[in-house]
Short mmCIF file of C-alpha atoms in Angstrom, two decimals:
data_model
loop_
_atom_site.label_atom_id
_atom_site.label_comp_id
_atom_site.label_asym_id
_atom_site.label_seq_id
_atom_site.Cartn_x
_atom_site.Cartn_y
_atom_site.Cartn_z
CA MET A 16 22.50 5.96 -8.45
CA ASP A 17 24.07 7.99 -11.26
CA ARG A 18 23.00 8.41 -14.90
CA GLU A 19 25.25 5.64 -16.19
CA GLU A 20 23.86 3.11 -13.73
CA LEU A 21 20.34 4.18 -14.62
CA LYS A 22 21.04 3.73 -18.35
CA ARG A 23 22.30 0.19 -17.75
CA LEU A 24 19.13 -0.92 -16.03
CA THR A 25 16.73 -2.85 -18.18
CA LYS A 26 13.20 -1.63 -18.68
CA GLU A 27 11.98 -4.58 -16.58
CA GLU A 28 14.36 -3.72 -13.73
CA LYS A 29 13.28 -0.07 -13.78
CA GLY A 30 9.65 -1.16 -13.62
CA ARG A 31 10.39 -3.48 -10.69
CA ARG A 32 12.10 -0.70 -8.75
CA ILE A 33 9.25 1.71 -9.44
CA ARG A 34 6.71 -0.86 -8.21
CA GLU A 35 8.78 -1.42 -5.04
CA GLY A 36 8.72 2.32 -4.38
CA VAL A 37 4.98 2.57 -5.04
CA LYS A 38 4.38 -0.39 -2.69
CA ALA A 39 6.42 1.25 0.09
CA VAL A 40 4.52 4.53 -0.29
CA ILE A 41 1.10 2.83 -0.32
CA GLU A 42 1.96 0.77 2.78
CA GLN A 43 3.08 3.93 4.59
CA VAL A 44 -0.17 5.70 3.65
CA LEU A 45 -2.17 2.69 4.90
CA GLU A 46 -0.30 2.79 8.23
CA GLU A 47 -1.02 6.51 8.60
CA GLU A 48 -4.70 5.98 7.75
CA MET A 49 -4.94 3.25 10.40
CA THR A 50 -3.28 5.47 13.00
CA GLU A 51 -5.79 8.22 12.19
CA HIS A 52 -8.70 5.74 12.24
CA LEU A 53 -7.74 4.49 15.71
CA ALA A 54 -6.67 7.93 16.99
CA ALA A 55 -3.49 6.23 18.23
CA GLY A 56 -0.32 4.57 16.99
CA TYR A 57 0.86 1.41 18.72
CA GLU A 58 0.77 2.99 22.18
CA GLY A 59 -2.23 3.02 24.49
CA THR A 60 -3.92 6.40 24.79
CA PRO A 61 -7.18 7.53 26.45
CA SER A 62 -8.56 8.71 23.08
CA ARG A 63 -7.92 5.37 21.34
CA ARG A 64 -10.90 4.13 19.29
CA GLY A 65 -9.90 0.50 18.75
CA GLU A 66 -7.07 -1.98 18.40
CA ARG A 67 -4.88 -3.11 15.53
CA ASN A 68 -5.26 -6.71 14.43
CA GLY A 69 -2.32 -7.48 12.19
CA TYR A 70 -2.36 -7.38 8.41
CA TYR A 71 -3.77 -9.12 5.39
CA THR A 72 -2.11 -9.17 1.99
CA ARG A 73 -3.57 -8.42 -1.39
CA ASP A 74 -2.41 -7.73 -4.90
CA LEU A 75 -3.28 -4.38 -6.41
CA VAL A 76 -3.03 -3.21 -10.02
CA THR A 77 -1.83 0.39 -10.23
CA PRO A 78 -0.70 2.64 -13.08
CA ALA A 79 2.86 1.53 -12.16
CA GLY A 80 1.91 -2.14 -12.61
CA ARG A 81 0.84 -5.02 -10.37
CA ILE A 82 1.85 -4.60 -6.73
CA ALA A 83 2.10 -8.06 -5.13
CA GLN A 84 1.61 -8.88 -1.46
CA LEU A 85 0.63 -5.39 -0.31
CA ARG A 86 0.38 -5.40 3.51
CA VAL A 87 -2.96 -3.89 4.54
CA PRO A 88 -3.49 -3.23 8.26
CA ARG A 89 -6.74 -4.26 9.92
CA ASP A 90 -8.46 -3.47 13.18
CA ARG A 91 -10.23 -5.86 15.54
CA GLU A 92 -13.68 -4.47 14.83
CA GLY A 93 -13.19 -4.67 11.05
CA THR A 94 -14.20 -1.04 10.58
CA PHE A 95 -11.04 0.25 8.92
CA LEU A 96 -11.54 1.30 5.28
CA THR A 97 -8.74 2.85 3.27
CA GLU A 98 -9.10 5.65 0.76
CA VAL A 99 -6.30 4.17 -1.37
CA PHE A 100 -8.57 1.56 -2.99
CA ALA A 101 -12.20 0.48 -2.76
CA ARG A 102 -13.08 -2.55 -0.66
CA TYR A 103 -12.81 -5.82 -2.64
CA LYS A 104 -11.35 -4.02 -5.67
CA ARG A 105 -8.08 -5.21 -7.16
CA MET A 106 -7.35 -2.07 -9.20
CA THR A 107 -6.92 1.54 -8.24
CA GLY A 108 -9.44 3.98 -9.68
CA GLU A 109 -7.00 5.32 -12.26
CA VAL A 110 -6.42 1.86 -13.76
CA ALA A 111 -10.12 0.97 -13.78
CA VAL A 112 -10.94 4.21 -15.65
CA HIS A 113 -8.33 3.48 -18.33
CA LEU A 114 -9.54 -0.10 -18.82
CA GLY A 115 -13.24 0.83 -18.86
#
């Protein structure tokens, strides 16, 4: 995308694209955290500490805006906790501090 194309985008469209990028990055971080939590990716390994159990979705308010339908991985034992956001919270720490 060049400068002219960027100038033509509306503020709303820019915000939407930023939120899409933030969502993709957060989902990648969540996947990496789950892999670390289980000590394995999708393959079976002797050091594996559990099994993946699909995803759940949630909305999350971030400094970039509301991220809808964020895919959060889960494990069968229900022991996976992410460092991206606190359990049952709908806002990241940065947003909660600014609103408080």
